[in-house]
Amino acid sequence: DIVMTQTPLSSPVTLGQPASISCRSSQSLVHSDGNTYLSWLQQRPGQPPRLLIYKISNRFSGVPDRFSGSGAGTDFTLQISRVEAEDVGVYYCMQATQPPLTFGGGTKVEIK
Amino acid sequence: EVQLVESGGGLVQPGGSLRLSCAASGFTFSHYWMSWVRQAPGKGLEWVANINQDGSEKHYVDSVKGRFTISRDNAKNSLFMQVNSLRAEDTAVYYCARGGTQQLETWGQGTLVTVSS
């Protein structure tokens, strides 16, 4: 199985400042069809997860443009350009390139 | 509006069974892979199973193989998971999600399964 490792575990951020989360996979996430099925999800307290970014850098419907994704191969990053209060929660990366689907351990974003 | 609503969770003794359901609306259910993902209390996300559009292809995480069975009824826009031989470590919120081979686009609110004597 592909292991997804996220850093940091926790990210205290000042409102209006940027935040960055890293995700590393144990093997390349490039699929045989040429796509890289790496996505990012947000889970606010008490809520189900919500898709933010898919295929590395594509924002899902309704996701604010302060969220962006980048990376390639085995190293990926989620960036929040200016953190708002509603961004508090846990963020997960997920790979769907090779079954079984696997998730990173999560990064908690909190306000300083 | 795309919506997924899970039901069927509850308190069950070790070795017991439940049938989880997920009612889908707001999209053409029969066009999508569907998945179940679980989250143990205070823990991260674990993919459990997925099923293709016509139910002919199913995949499971190793820890539930032989105990859980995913299925769907496209005429009723519904996804199911029969969970048997439940163990304490199966205690979790079970989410259904649209998708299964690329990204998990939409999630339900989840249904809590508690396995305890």
Short mmCIF file of N, CA and C in Angstrom, two decimals, chain B residues 27-102:
data_model
loop_
_atom_site.label_atom_id
_atom_site.label_comp_id
_atom_site.label_asym_id
_atom_site.label_seq_id
_atom_site.Cartn_x
_atom_site.Cartn_y
_atom_site.Cartn_z
N PHE B 27 -27.89 13.94 -8.28
CA PHE B 27 -27.00 13.58 -9.38
C PHE B 27 -27.41 12.20 -9.91
N THR B 28 -26.87 11.84 -11.07
CA THR B 28 -27.20 10.55 -11.68
C THR B 28 -26.35 9.47 -11.02
N PHE B 29 -26.93 8.86 -10.01
CA PHE B 29 -26.22 7.91 -9.14
C PHE B 29 -25.54 6.80 -9.96
N SER B 30 -26.19 6.29 -10.94
CA SER B 30 -25.69 5.14 -11.69
C SER B 30 -24.46 5.46 -12.52
N HIS B 31 -24.06 6.74 -12.59
CA HIS B 31 -22.90 7.13 -13.38
C HIS B 31 -21.59 7.14 -12.58
N TYR B 32 -21.68 6.92 -11.27
CA TYR B 32 -20.52 7.14 -10.41
C TYR B 32 -20.09 5.91 -9.62
N TRP B 33 -18.76 5.74 -9.51
CA TRP B 33 -18.23 4.90 -8.46
C TRP B 33 -18.67 5.50 -7.12
N MET B 34 -18.80 4.62 -6.11
CA MET B 34 -19.14 5.06 -4.77
C MET B 34 -18.23 4.36 -3.77
N SER B 35 -18.01 5.03 -2.65
CA SER B 35 -17.08 4.50 -1.64
C SER B 35 -17.65 4.61 -0.24
N TRP B 36 -17.12 3.79 0.65
CA TRP B 36 -17.32 3.94 2.10
C TRP B 36 -15.94 4.25 2.71
N VAL B 37 -15.93 5.24 3.60
CA VAL B 37 -14.72 5.62 4.32
C VAL B 37 -15.11 5.71 5.79
N ARG B 38 -14.22 5.29 6.69
CA ARG B 38 -14.56 5.36 8.11
C ARG B 38 -13.53 6.17 8.88
N GLN B 39 -13.97 6.63 10.04
CA GLN B 39 -13.12 7.44 10.91
C GLN B 39 -13.38 7.03 12.35
N ALA B 40 -12.42 6.37 12.95
CA ALA B 40 -12.53 6.00 14.36
C ALA B 40 -12.50 7.28 15.21
N PRO B 41 -13.08 7.23 16.40
CA PRO B 41 -13.15 8.43 17.25
C PRO B 41 -11.79 9.07 17.47
N GLY B 42 -11.68 10.34 17.11
CA GLY B 42 -10.44 11.08 17.30
C GLY B 42 -9.30 10.70 16.37
N LYS B 43 -9.59 9.89 15.37
CA LYS B 43 -8.54 9.41 14.46
C LYS B 43 -8.72 9.94 13.05
N GLY B 44 -7.86 9.48 12.14
CA GLY B 44 -7.90 9.91 10.75
C GLY B 44 -8.87 9.09 9.91
N LEU B 45 -8.77 9.29 8.61
CA LEU B 45 -9.68 8.67 7.66
C LEU B 45 -9.10 7.36 7.14
N GLU B 46 -9.98 6.37 6.96
CA GLU B 46 -9.57 5.07 6.40
C GLU B 46 -10.59 4.67 5.34
N TRP B 47 -10.12 4.51 4.11
CA TRP B 47 -10.99 4.00 3.05
C TRP B 47 -11.33 2.54 3.37
N VAL B 48 -12.60 2.17 3.16
CA VAL B 48 -13.06 0.83 3.50
C VAL B 48 -13.37 -0.01 2.26
N ALA B 49 -14.16 0.57 1.33
CA ALA B 49 -14.58 -0.21 0.17
C ALA B 49 -15.07 0.73 -0.92
N ASN B 50 -15.05 0.25 -2.16
CA ASN B 50 -15.71 0.99 -3.23
C ASN B 50 -16.34 0.03 -4.23
N ILE B 51 -17.19 0.60 -5.09
CA ILE B 51 -17.97 -0.21 -6.03
C ILE B 51 -18.14 0.59 -7.30
N ASN B 52 -18.10 -0.09 -8.44
CA ASN B 52 -18.22 0.63 -9.70
C ASN B 52 -19.69 0.90 -10.03
N GLN B 53 -19.89 1.48 -11.20
CA GLN B 53 -21.21 2.02 -11.53
C GLN B 53 -22.31 0.95 -11.56
N ASP B 54 -22.01 -0.24 -12.09
CA ASP B 54 -23.06 -1.26 -12.19
C ASP B 54 -22.93 -2.37 -11.14
N GLY B 55 -22.01 -2.18 -10.20
CA GLY B 55 -21.86 -3.13 -9.11
C GLY B 55 -21.05 -4.37 -9.44
N SER B 56 -20.44 -4.40 -10.62
CA SER B 56 -19.71 -5.60 -11.04
C SER B 56 -18.27 -5.63 -10.51
N GLU B 57 -17.78 -4.52 -10.00
CA GLU B 57 -16.41 -4.45 -9.49
C GLU B 57 -16.44 -3.86 -8.08
N LYS B 58 -15.83 -4.58 -7.15
CA LYS B 58 -15.82 -4.15 -5.75
C LYS B 58 -14.42 -4.35 -5.18
N HIS B 59 -14.02 -3.43 -4.30
CA HIS B 59 -12.71 -3.53 -3.67
C HIS B 59 -12.86 -3.22 -2.19
N TYR B 60 -12.01 -3.87 -1.38
CA TYR B 60 -12.08 -3.71 0.07
C TYR B 60 -10.69 -3.52 0.67
N VAL B 61 -10.62 -2.81 1.77
CA VAL B 61 -9.38 -2.78 2.55
C VAL B 61 -9.20 -4.16 3.18
N ASP B 62 -7.97 -4.59 3.35
CA ASP B 62 -7.70 -5.96 3.81
C ASP B 62 -8.40 -6.29 5.13
N SER B 63 -8.48 -5.31 6.04
CA SER B 63 -8.99 -5.58 7.38
C SER B 63 -10.47 -5.92 7.42
N VAL B 64 -11.21 -5.68 6.33
CA VAL B 64 -12.65 -5.98 6.32
C VAL B 64 -13.03 -7.06 5.32
N LYS B 65 -12.07 -7.54 4.54
CA LYS B 65 -12.37 -8.56 3.54
C LYS B 65 -12.96 -9.79 4.21
N GLY B 66 -14.05 -10.29 3.62
CA GLY B 66 -14.73 -11.45 4.16
C GLY B 66 -15.75 -11.13 5.23
N ARG B 67 -15.75 -9.89 5.72
CA ARG B 67 -16.70 -9.49 6.77
C ARG B 67 -17.68 -8.41 6.27
N PHE B 68 -17.22 -7.53 5.42
CA PHE B 68 -18.05 -6.44 4.91
C PHE B 68 -18.38 -6.70 3.44
N THR B 69 -19.58 -6.30 3.03
CA THR B 69 -19.98 -6.43 1.62
C THR B 69 -20.64 -5.14 1.16
N ILE B 70 -20.06 -4.54 0.14
CA ILE B 70 -20.62 -3.32 -0.44
C ILE B 70 -21.56 -3.70 -1.58
N SER B 71 -22.65 -2.94 -1.72
CA SER B 71 -23.58 -3.19 -2.82
C SER B 71 -24.31 -1.90 -3.14
N ARG B 72 -25.07 -1.90 -4.21
CA ARG B 72 -25.82 -0.71 -4.60
C ARG B 72 -27.10 -1.12 -5.31
N ASP B 73 -28.07 -0.22 -5.27
CA ASP B 73 -29.33 -0.38 -6.01
C ASP B 73 -29.53 0.90 -6.80
N ASN B 74 -29.17 0.87 -8.07
CA ASN B 74 -29.24 2.09 -8.88
C ASN B 74 -30.69 2.55 -9.09
N ALA B 75 -31.63 1.63 -9.08
CA ALA B 75 -33.03 2.01 -9.25
C ALA B 75 -33.53 2.83 -8.06
N LYS B 76 -32.89 2.61 -6.90
CA LYS B 76 -33.30 3.33 -5.68
C LYS B 76 -32.27 4.35 -5.25
N ASN B 77 -31.26 4.60 -6.11
CA ASN B 77 -30.21 5.60 -5.80
C ASN B 77 -29.62 5.37 -4.41
N SER B 78 -29.30 4.13 -4.14
CA SER B 78 -28.84 3.78 -2.80
C SER B 78 -27.58 2.92 -2.82
N LEU B 79 -26.73 3.19 -1.83
CA LEU B 79 -25.50 2.44 -1.59
C LEU B 79 -25.65 1.73 -0.24
N PHE B 80 -25.11 0.52 -0.15
CA PHE B 80 -25.24 -0.23 1.09
C PHE B 80 -23.89 -0.82 1.50
N MET B 81 -23.79 -1.16 2.76
CA MET B 81 -22.68 -1.98 3.21
C MET B 81 -23.16 -2.88 4.35
N GLN B 82 -23.12 -4.18 4.09
CA GLN B 82 -23.42 -5.15 5.12
C GLN B 82 -22.15 -5.39 5.91
N VAL B 83 -22.21 -5.15 7.21
CA VAL B 83 -21.04 -5.30 8.07
C VAL B 83 -21.31 -6.42 9.06
N ASN B 84 -20.53 -7.48 8.96
CA ASN B 84 -20.71 -8.67 9.80
C ASN B 84 -19.48 -8.90 10.67
N SER B 85 -19.64 -9.78 11.66
CA SER B 85 -18.53 -10.17 12.54
C SER B 85 -17.80 -8.94 13.07
N LEU B 86 -18.57 -8.00 13.58
CA LEU B 86 -17.99 -6.72 13.99
C LEU B 86 -17.07 -6.87 15.18
N ARG B 87 -16.03 -6.05 15.17
CA ARG B 87 -15.00 -6.04 16.22
C ARG B 87 -14.95 -4.65 16.83
N ALA B 88 -14.36 -4.55 17.99
CA ALA B 88 -14.23 -3.25 18.66
C ALA B 88 -13.52 -2.24 17.76
N GLU B 89 -12.55 -2.71 17.00
CA GLU B 89 -11.77 -1.80 16.15
C GLU B 89 -12.55 -1.32 14.92
N ASP B 90 -13.76 -1.83 14.72
CA ASP B 90 -14.62 -1.33 13.64
C ASP B 90 -15.44 -0.12 14.09
N THR B 91 -15.36 0.22 15.37
CA THR B 91 -16.07 1.39 15.89
C THR B 91 -15.59 2.64 15.18
N ALA B 92 -16.51 3.35 14.53
CA ALA B 92 -16.14 4.51 13.73
C ALA B 92 -17.40 5.19 13.19
N VAL B 93 -17.21 6.40 12.69
CA VAL B 93 -18.22 7.03 11.84
C VAL B 93 -17.96 6.54 10.42
N TYR B 94 -19.01 6.03 9.79
CA TYR B 94 -18.90 5.53 8.42
C TYR B 94 -19.53 6.55 7.48
N TYR B 95 -18.70 7.02 6.52
CA TYR B 95 -19.15 7.99 5.53
C TYR B 95 -19.30 7.30 4.19
N CYS B 96 -20.35 7.66 3.44
CA CYS B 96 -20.36 7.30 2.04
C CYS B 96 -19.89 8.51 1.26
N ALA B 97 -19.26 8.26 0.13
CA ALA B 97 -18.69 9.33 -0.67
C ALA B 97 -18.85 9.01 -2.14
N ARG B 98 -19.10 10.04 -2.93
CA ARG B 98 -19.18 9.87 -4.38
C ARG B 98 -17.78 9.84 -4.95
N GLY B 99 -17.52 8.81 -5.72
CA GLY B 99 -16.19 8.64 -6.30
C GLY B 99 -15.56 7.37 -5.78
N GLY B 100 -14.40 7.04 -6.36
CA GLY B 100 -13.75 5.83 -5.87
C GLY B 100 -12.45 5.50 -6.54
N THR B 101 -12.20 6.10 -7.71
CA THR B 101 -10.96 5.78 -8.41
C THR B 101 -10.11 7.00 -8.71
N GLN B 102 -10.61 8.19 -8.44
CA GLN B 102 -9.85 9.41 -8.71
C GLN B 102 -9.85 10.34 -7.49
#
